[in-house]
Short mmCIF file of C-alpha atoms in Angstrom, two decimals:
data_model
loop_
_atom_site.label_atom_id
_atom_site.label_comp_id
_atom_site.label_asym_id
_atom_site.label_seq_id
_atom_site.Cartn_x
_atom_site.Cartn_y
_atom_site.Cartn_z
CA MET A 26 -22.73 -29.10 0.90
CA SER A 27 -24.01 -26.80 -1.86
CA VAL A 28 -21.88 -24.47 -3.96
CA HIS A 29 -21.23 -21.15 -2.21
CA GLU A 30 -21.61 -17.97 -4.31
CA ILE A 31 -19.28 -15.02 -3.70
CA LYS A 32 -21.07 -11.76 -4.48
CA ILE A 33 -19.68 -8.26 -5.02
CA PRO A 34 -19.86 -6.52 -1.62
CA SER A 35 -20.83 -2.87 -1.20
CA PRO A 36 -17.66 -0.73 -0.93
CA GLY A 37 -19.66 2.30 0.28
CA GLU A 38 -23.08 3.89 0.35
CA SER A 39 -22.64 5.92 -2.84
CA ILE A 40 -20.97 3.16 -4.92
CA THR A 41 -23.13 0.77 -6.93
CA GLU A 42 -20.72 -0.26 -9.70
CA VAL A 43 -17.22 -1.74 -9.55
CA GLU A 44 -14.65 -3.17 -11.94
CA ILE A 45 -13.03 -6.59 -11.57
CA GLY A 46 -9.30 -6.12 -11.20
CA ASN A 47 -6.53 -8.68 -11.04
CA TRP A 48 -7.50 -12.23 -10.11
CA LEU A 49 -5.06 -13.53 -7.49
CA LYS A 50 -6.32 -17.10 -7.98
CA LYS A 51 -7.01 -19.11 -11.13
CA ASP A 52 -10.18 -20.91 -12.13
CA GLY A 53 -10.11 -24.33 -10.50
CA ASP A 54 -7.67 -23.38 -7.72
CA LEU A 55 -8.18 -24.61 -4.18
CA VAL A 56 -8.74 -21.66 -1.83
CA GLN A 57 -8.84 -21.32 1.93
CA VAL A 58 -11.18 -19.28 4.15
CA ASP A 59 -10.36 -15.53 4.20
CA GLU A 60 -7.87 -15.90 1.33
CA SER A 61 -7.87 -13.01 -1.16
CA LEU A 62 -9.36 -14.07 -4.50
CA CYS A 63 -9.25 -10.91 -6.61
CA GLU A 64 -9.11 -7.13 -6.46
CA ILE A 65 -12.25 -5.02 -6.82
CA GLU A 66 -11.58 -1.57 -8.25
CA THR A 67 -13.76 1.44 -7.48
CA ASP A 68 -13.31 5.10 -8.34
CA LYS A 69 -11.57 5.70 -5.02
CA ALA A 70 -9.93 2.49 -3.85
CA THR A 71 -8.99 -1.09 -4.61
CA LEU A 72 -10.59 -3.62 -2.27
CA PRO A 73 -10.02 -7.39 -1.88
CA LEU A 74 -12.66 -10.03 -2.55
CA VAL A 75 -12.07 -12.83 -0.04
CA ALA A 76 -13.12 -16.47 0.17
CA GLU A 77 -15.93 -17.04 2.65
CA VAL A 78 -15.48 -20.83 2.62
CA ALA A 79 -12.74 -23.26 1.59
CA GLY A 80 -13.04 -25.25 -1.61
CA LYS A 81 -12.56 -25.22 -5.38
CA LEU A 82 -12.90 -21.87 -7.16
CA LYS A 83 -14.98 -21.19 -10.28
CA ILE A 84 -14.68 -17.70 -11.81
CA PHE A 85 -17.66 -16.02 -13.53
CA LEU A 86 -16.44 -12.43 -14.04
CA GLU A 87 -13.15 -11.92 -15.86
CA GLN A 88 -10.63 -9.16 -15.24
CA GLY A 89 -11.84 -5.82 -16.60
CA ALA A 90 -15.53 -6.70 -16.35
CA THR A 91 -17.91 -4.11 -14.91
CA ALA A 92 -20.23 -5.44 -12.23
CA ASN A 93 -22.92 -4.16 -9.89
CA VAL A 94 -22.95 -4.61 -6.14
CA GLY A 95 -24.58 -7.99 -5.45
CA ASP A 96 -23.51 -9.65 -8.71
CA VAL A 97 -21.95 -13.11 -8.39
CA ALA A 98 -18.22 -12.86 -9.15
CA CYS A 99 -17.32 -16.48 -8.49
CA SER A 100 -18.35 -19.59 -6.60
CA ILE A 101 -16.62 -22.04 -4.30
CA ASP A 102 -17.46 -25.73 -4.10
CA PRO A 103 -16.71 -26.91 -0.52
CA ASP A 104 -17.21 -30.55 -1.53
CA LYS A 105 -14.09 -30.35 -3.73
CA ALA A 106 -11.86 -29.19 -0.86
CA GLY A 107 -10.94 -32.74 0.07
CA SER A 108 -10.07 -33.79 -3.49
CA ILE A 109 -6.77 -31.87 -3.57
CA PRO A 110 -3.62 -33.74 -2.49
CA VAL A 111 -2.31 -32.80 0.95
CA GLU A 112 1.01 -31.53 -0.40
CA GLU A 113 -0.79 -29.22 -2.87
CA ILE A 114 -2.87 -27.72 -0.06
CA GLY A 115 0.28 -26.92 1.86
CA THR A 116 1.87 -25.32 -1.17
CA THR A 117 -1.15 -23.16 -1.97
CA THR A 118 -1.66 -22.01 1.60
CA LEU A 119 1.92 -21.06 2.39
CA GLY A 120 2.87 -19.64 -1.01
CA SER A 121 5.88 -21.91 -1.66
CA ASP A 122 7.41 -21.73 -5.14
CA GLN A 123 8.56 -25.35 -5.11
CA PRO A 124 6.22 -28.34 -5.40
CA GLY A 125 5.81 -30.08 -2.09
CA ASP A 126 7.40 -33.46 -1.50
CA PRO A 127 5.05 -36.38 -0.94
CA VAL A 128 3.96 -36.25 2.68
CA GLU A 129 1.77 -38.27 4.92
CA GLU A 130 -1.70 -36.96 5.58
CA LYS A 131 -0.95 -36.80 9.29
CA LYS A 132 1.88 -34.49 10.26
CA SER A 133 3.43 -33.92 13.62
CA SER A 134 3.35 -30.44 15.11
CA SER A 135 7.13 -30.18 14.80
CA GLN A 136 6.97 -30.91 11.05
CA GLU A 137 4.33 -28.19 10.59
CA THR A 138 6.51 -25.72 12.52
CA VAL A 139 9.52 -26.43 10.31
CA TYR A 140 7.45 -25.95 7.16
CA ALA A 141 5.91 -22.70 8.40
CA LYS A 142 9.22 -21.18 9.44
CA GLY A 143 10.50 -18.74 6.86
CA HIS A 144 7.39 -18.98 4.66
CA PRO A 145 5.47 -15.72 4.10
CA SER A 146 1.73 -15.35 4.35
CA PRO A 147 -0.03 -14.44 1.06
CA ALA A 148 -0.26 -10.76 2.06
CA ALA A 149 3.39 -10.69 3.12
CA GLN A 150 4.46 -12.42 -0.11
CA LYS A 151 2.67 -9.77 -2.17
CA ILE A 152 4.59 -6.92 -0.50
CA MET A 153 7.87 -8.83 -0.79
CA ASN A 154 7.32 -9.27 -4.53
CA GLN A 155 6.59 -5.55 -4.93
CA GLU A 156 9.68 -4.52 -2.94
CA GLY A 157 12.04 -7.18 -4.33
CA MET A 158 12.64 -8.76 -0.92
CA LYS A 159 13.55 -12.38 -0.16
CA ALA A 160 12.34 -14.57 2.70
CA GLY A 161 15.90 -14.98 3.97
CA GLN A 162 16.05 -11.24 4.71
CA ILE A 163 13.09 -11.31 7.09
CA GLU A 164 12.64 -12.89 10.51
CA GLY A 165 9.12 -14.28 10.92
CA THR A 166 7.23 -13.70 14.16
CA GLY A 167 4.05 -15.59 13.27
CA PRO A 168 3.06 -19.08 14.40
CA GLY A 169 5.95 -21.47 13.79
CA GLY A 170 8.14 -18.64 12.50
CA ARG A 171 5.85 -17.69 9.61
CA ILE A 172 6.52 -14.29 7.99
CA LEU A 173 3.65 -11.83 8.50
CA LYS A 174 2.84 -8.48 6.86
CA GLN A 175 4.15 -6.58 9.89
CA ASP A 176 7.45 -8.49 9.69
CA VAL A 177 7.94 -7.23 6.13
CA SER A 178 7.07 -3.64 7.11
CA ASP A 179 9.51 -3.80 10.04
CA ALA A 180 12.26 -5.18 7.81
CA MET A 181 11.74 -2.34 5.31
CA SER A 182 12.20 0.27 8.05
CA GLU A 183 15.33 -1.24 9.64
CA PRO A 184 18.76 0.11 8.59
CA THR A 185 21.29 -2.42 7.33
CA ASN A 186 25.06 -2.43 7.79
CA ASP A 187 27.84 -3.70 5.56
CA VAL A 188 25.53 -4.74 2.76
CA LYS A 189 27.24 -6.27 -0.27
CA LEU A 190 25.48 -6.56 -3.59
CA THR A 191 27.04 -8.54 -6.41
CA GLU A 192 25.62 -8.55 -9.91
CA LYS A 193 26.46 -10.89 -12.75
CA PRO A 194 28.93 -9.33 -15.20
CA VAL A 195 27.26 -7.53 -18.06
CA SER A 196 30.30 -7.90 -20.30
CA ASN A 197 33.78 -9.16 -19.33
CA HIS A 198 33.88 -7.03 -16.20
CA GLU A 199 32.41 -7.90 -12.85
CA VAL A 200 30.22 -5.27 -11.23
CA ARG A 201 30.41 -5.16 -7.42
CA VAL A 202 28.79 -2.56 -5.20
CA GLU A 203 29.47 -2.24 -1.48
CA VAL A 204 27.26 -0.09 0.73
CA LYS A 205 27.86 0.56 4.43
CA ASN A 206 25.47 1.99 7.02
CA SER A 207 22.70 2.25 4.48
CA THR A 208 18.94 2.30 4.62
CA PRO A 209 17.16 -0.29 2.45
CA ILE A 210 16.01 1.13 -0.85
CA PRO A 211 12.80 -0.45 -2.18
CA SER A 212 13.37 -1.85 -5.63
CA SER A 213 11.05 -1.11 -8.49
CA SER A 214 8.11 -3.46 -8.86
CA SER A 215 8.92 -3.71 -12.58
CA PRO A 216 12.24 -5.21 -13.79
CA VAL A 217 14.61 -2.93 -15.67
CA SER A 218 14.32 -3.68 -19.38
CA VAL A 219 17.39 -4.21 -21.54
CA PRO A 220 17.33 -2.29 -24.86
CA SER A 221 16.51 -4.76 -27.64
CA GLY A 222 16.61 -2.45 -30.64
CA GLN A 223 13.29 -3.89 -31.83
CA ARG A 224 11.29 -0.64 -31.33
CA GLU A 225 8.48 -2.47 -29.55
CA VAL A 226 5.35 -0.65 -28.36
CA LYS A 227 3.60 -1.85 -25.21
CA ARG A 228 0.06 -0.99 -24.17
CA GLN A 229 -1.20 -1.46 -20.64
CA ARG A 230 -4.78 -1.05 -19.51
CA MET A 231 -5.31 1.69 -16.94
CA SER A 232 -7.00 0.65 -13.73
CA ARG A 233 -10.34 2.18 -12.85
CA LEU A 234 -8.65 4.14 -10.06
CA ARG A 235 -6.04 5.64 -12.38
CA ARG A 236 -8.68 6.58 -14.97
CA LYS A 237 -10.78 8.29 -12.31
CA LEU A 238 -7.73 10.06 -10.88
CA SER A 239 -6.79 11.39 -14.33
CA GLU A 240 -10.31 12.66 -14.94
CA ARG A 241 -10.43 14.26 -11.51
CA LEU A 242 -7.12 16.10 -11.90
CA VAL A 243 -8.14 17.52 -15.28
CA SER A 244 -11.51 18.57 -13.82
CA VAL A 245 -9.87 20.37 -10.90
CA LYS A 246 -7.47 22.22 -13.21
CA ASN A 247 -10.37 23.38 -15.40
CA GLU A 248 -12.90 24.24 -12.69
CA THR A 249 -10.85 25.91 -9.95
CA ALA A 250 -8.80 29.10 -9.78
CA MET A 251 -5.63 27.79 -8.15
CA LEU A 252 -2.84 30.00 -6.85
CA THR A 253 0.56 28.49 -6.02
CA THR A 254 3.05 30.29 -3.78
CA PHE A 255 6.61 29.25 -2.90
CA ASN A 256 8.32 29.78 0.45
CA GLU A 257 11.59 28.69 2.01
CA VAL A 258 11.70 27.30 5.54
CA ASP A 259 14.79 26.98 7.73
CA MET A 260 14.73 23.32 8.77
CA GLN A 261 17.95 23.41 10.79
CA SER A 262 16.29 23.32 14.22
CA ILE A 263 14.00 20.45 13.18
CA TYR A 264 16.92 18.62 11.59
CA ASP A 265 19.01 18.96 14.76
CA LEU A 266 16.09 17.92 16.96
CA ARG A 267 15.42 14.84 14.88
CA SER A 268 19.09 13.85 14.79
CA LYS A 269 19.36 14.17 18.56
CA TYR A 270 16.25 12.23 19.56
CA LYS A 271 15.47 9.84 16.68
CA ASP A 272 17.14 6.78 18.27
CA GLY A 273 15.49 7.26 21.66
CA PHE A 274 12.19 8.12 19.98
CA GLU A 275 12.17 4.85 18.03
CA LYS A 276 13.02 2.77 21.12
CA LYS A 277 10.27 4.41 23.17
CA HIS A 278 7.48 4.55 20.59
CA ASP A 279 8.45 1.68 18.24
CA VAL A 280 8.19 3.94 15.20
CA ARG A 281 10.77 5.99 13.31
CA LEU A 282 10.85 9.76 13.73
CA GLY A 283 10.46 11.26 10.27
CA PHE A 284 9.93 14.78 9.02
CA MET A 285 6.29 14.19 8.08
CA GLY A 286 5.31 14.06 11.75
CA PHE A 287 6.67 17.59 12.19
CA PHE A 288 4.93 18.77 9.00
CA VAL A 289 1.53 17.42 10.10
CA LYS A 290 1.86 18.84 13.61
CA ALA A 291 2.91 22.28 12.36
CA CYS A 292 0.07 22.40 9.80
CA SER A 293 -2.48 21.36 12.42
CA GLU A 294 -1.46 24.27 14.63
CA ALA A 295 -1.43 26.73 11.71
CA LEU A 296 -4.88 25.66 10.51
CA ARG A 297 -6.34 26.42 13.93
CA GLU A 298 -4.95 29.95 13.62
CA PHE A 299 -6.15 30.38 10.02
CA PRO A 300 -9.48 28.47 9.82
CA ALA A 301 -10.27 29.82 6.33
CA VAL A 302 -7.60 27.50 4.93
CA ASN A 303 -9.21 24.56 6.74
CA SER A 304 -12.52 24.98 4.94
CA GLN A 305 -14.56 23.99 1.90
CA ILE A 306 -16.91 25.75 -0.51
CA ASP A 307 -20.34 24.15 -0.74
CA GLY A 308 -22.46 26.01 -3.30
CA GLU A 309 -22.71 29.57 -1.97
CA GLU A 310 -21.57 28.67 1.55
CA ILE A 311 -18.16 28.33 3.18
CA VAL A 312 -17.96 25.34 5.51
CA SER A 313 -15.29 25.60 8.24
CA PHE A 314 -14.13 22.87 10.62
CA ASP A 315 -12.94 23.05 14.21
CA TYR A 316 -10.92 19.86 13.69
CA VAL A 317 -8.17 18.82 11.28
CA ASP A 318 -8.51 15.64 9.24
CA MET A 319 -5.15 15.61 7.47
CA GLY A 320 -4.81 13.87 4.10
CA ILE A 321 -1.37 12.40 3.39
CA ALA A 322 -0.55 11.66 -0.26
CA VAL A 323 0.92 8.16 -0.65
CA SER A 324 2.31 6.59 -3.82
CA ALA A 325 0.79 3.09 -4.00
CA PRO A 326 1.06 0.31 -6.62
CA LYS A 327 -2.42 1.15 -7.96
CA GLY A 328 -1.85 4.92 -8.06
CA LEU A 329 -1.97 7.95 -5.79
CA MET A 330 -3.81 7.42 -2.51
CA VAL A 331 -4.65 10.08 0.09
CA PRO A 332 -5.49 8.37 3.40
CA VAL A 333 -6.68 10.64 6.21
CA ILE A 334 -5.33 11.10 9.73
CA ARG A 335 -8.39 11.89 11.85
CA ASN A 336 -8.25 14.70 14.45
CA ALA A 337 -4.59 15.36 13.74
CA GLU A 338 -4.73 18.45 15.99
CA THR A 339 -5.16 16.21 19.05
CA LEU A 340 -2.32 13.79 18.27
CA SER A 341 1.29 13.84 19.42
CA ILE A 342 4.11 13.49 16.90
CA ALA A 343 4.54 9.85 17.97
CA GLU A 344 0.85 9.15 17.38
CA ILE A 345 1.01 10.91 14.00
CA GLU A 346 4.05 8.88 12.89
CA THR A 347 2.37 5.64 14.02
CA GLU A 348 -0.77 6.45 12.04
CA ILE A 349 1.25 7.44 8.96
CA ARG A 350 3.09 4.11 9.06
CA ARG A 351 -0.16 2.17 9.42
CA LEU A 352 -1.92 3.97 6.58
CA ALA A 353 1.12 3.83 4.28
CA ALA A 354 1.43 0.07 4.82
CA ARG A 355 -2.26 -0.44 4.03
CA ALA A 356 -1.85 1.71 0.90
CA ARG A 357 1.08 -0.42 -0.31
CA GLU A 358 -1.01 -3.55 0.26
CA ASN A 359 -4.03 -2.05 -1.56
CA GLN A 360 -6.11 -2.52 1.59
CA LEU A 361 -7.24 1.05 2.28
CA SER A 362 -10.98 1.35 2.81
CA LEU A 363 -13.09 4.23 1.53
CA ALA A 364 -13.65 5.34 5.13
CA GLU A 365 -9.87 5.81 5.51
CA MET A 366 -9.71 8.14 2.49
CA GLU A 367 -12.88 10.22 2.78
CA GLY A 368 -13.54 13.49 4.56
CA GLY A 369 -10.12 15.16 4.69
CA THR A 370 -10.07 18.89 5.42
CA PHE A 371 -6.47 19.60 4.27
CA SER A 372 -3.76 17.63 2.44
CA ILE A 373 0.03 17.38 2.41
CA THR A 374 2.10 15.90 -0.41
CA ASN A 375 5.82 15.28 0.01
CA GLY A 376 7.65 15.48 -3.29
CA GLY A 377 10.96 15.56 -1.44
CA VAL A 378 11.00 11.75 -1.28
CA PHE A 379 11.49 11.80 -5.07
CA GLY A 380 14.20 14.47 -4.87
CA SER A 381 12.06 17.23 -6.38
CA MET A 382 12.92 20.83 -5.54
CA LEU A 383 9.64 22.50 -6.54
CA SER A 384 6.20 21.48 -7.75
CA THR A 385 2.67 22.83 -8.13
CA PRO A 386 0.38 20.39 -6.30
CA ILE A 387 -3.20 20.12 -7.51
CA LEU A 388 -6.03 20.65 -5.04
CA ASN A 389 -7.77 17.66 -3.53
CA PRO A 390 -11.43 18.76 -3.86
CA PRO A 391 -13.49 19.88 -2.08
CA GLN A 392 -10.58 21.05 0.10
CA ALA A 393 -9.50 24.68 -0.15
CA ALA A 394 -5.73 24.19 -0.03
CA ILE A 395 -2.86 21.71 -0.25
CA LEU A 396 0.73 21.91 1.00
CA GLY A 397 3.65 20.55 -1.01
CA MET A 398 6.89 19.82 0.85
CA HIS A 399 10.09 19.26 -1.10
CA LYS A 400 13.72 18.29 -0.83
CA ILE A 401 15.67 19.51 2.20
CA VAL A 402 19.07 20.90 1.12
CA GLU A 403 22.01 22.37 3.01
#
């Protein structure tokens, strides 16, 4: 079988140039069908480049290289797929950190089930690394007990009880923290650095998405006349309503009842009453919409993403919360498509999750307005 070339796919109609991001596999690695090879960065999103066949990988475009749609990024030699030891194939596929023990080429189904149980898929492993989660914390629901992406997302949203965290002593004193009835707090993707006193300077290359976002924010500030107003809202009734029904809501709809669902629903109703806010300026014309495509700002590993909830005015709060969870999970996994981020008519950003009291959100052009929600205080 001849060598199979993997070409840069077209991310969208208006995009002809991309940048090669982080390679998830090394030159010479064995890859499986549909396995993510590297990240392709565009001005709006980061997309995966996947293996179309199984075999041995050869990389042509290094990280940071600029490429056109249709360029060959790498190739896969299917003839080399059988030259890798069986135990190495198992290790690569299931993402184990330990080298596999020598195994026979033929395995029973029970042996495969035991090996799969508790092992995350590549996509699940990536999220676990970002959130600082361990396989022992998650119950796998995939074939043979394998941990899937949805299992990780579900584990992140479940409250924990009587959690005990013990750290190694920093000096001669032991540090022990006990937390009861807590909600899991995602850990930082970067380890906390210990002061060395060496006055080191570190430089990190900005991704294409971050560079474009920076340019866009500066452009909006310079080219638009923005007005920011501040208003207080009594959230007591919403707070009481959520406290009363959140448990039953989650059991019935299999999604947590958050405040963002109320925000989106309220904005959708208000935009129907004030259509000028749900509009855009196109040259000398004002374009108004009889629907609401609500952009929700999400902090993702690659930068700020604004996925869009389509026809938010027609959705129930349960449907809105379900869509928010789906889009937020895809943003964390860097799997949002351009179609999921284009065409919003209004945006909401929630600085309250970071504890901020006030902010001045920047418009998401060509939209006419943006709403910033902040910390709820008693």
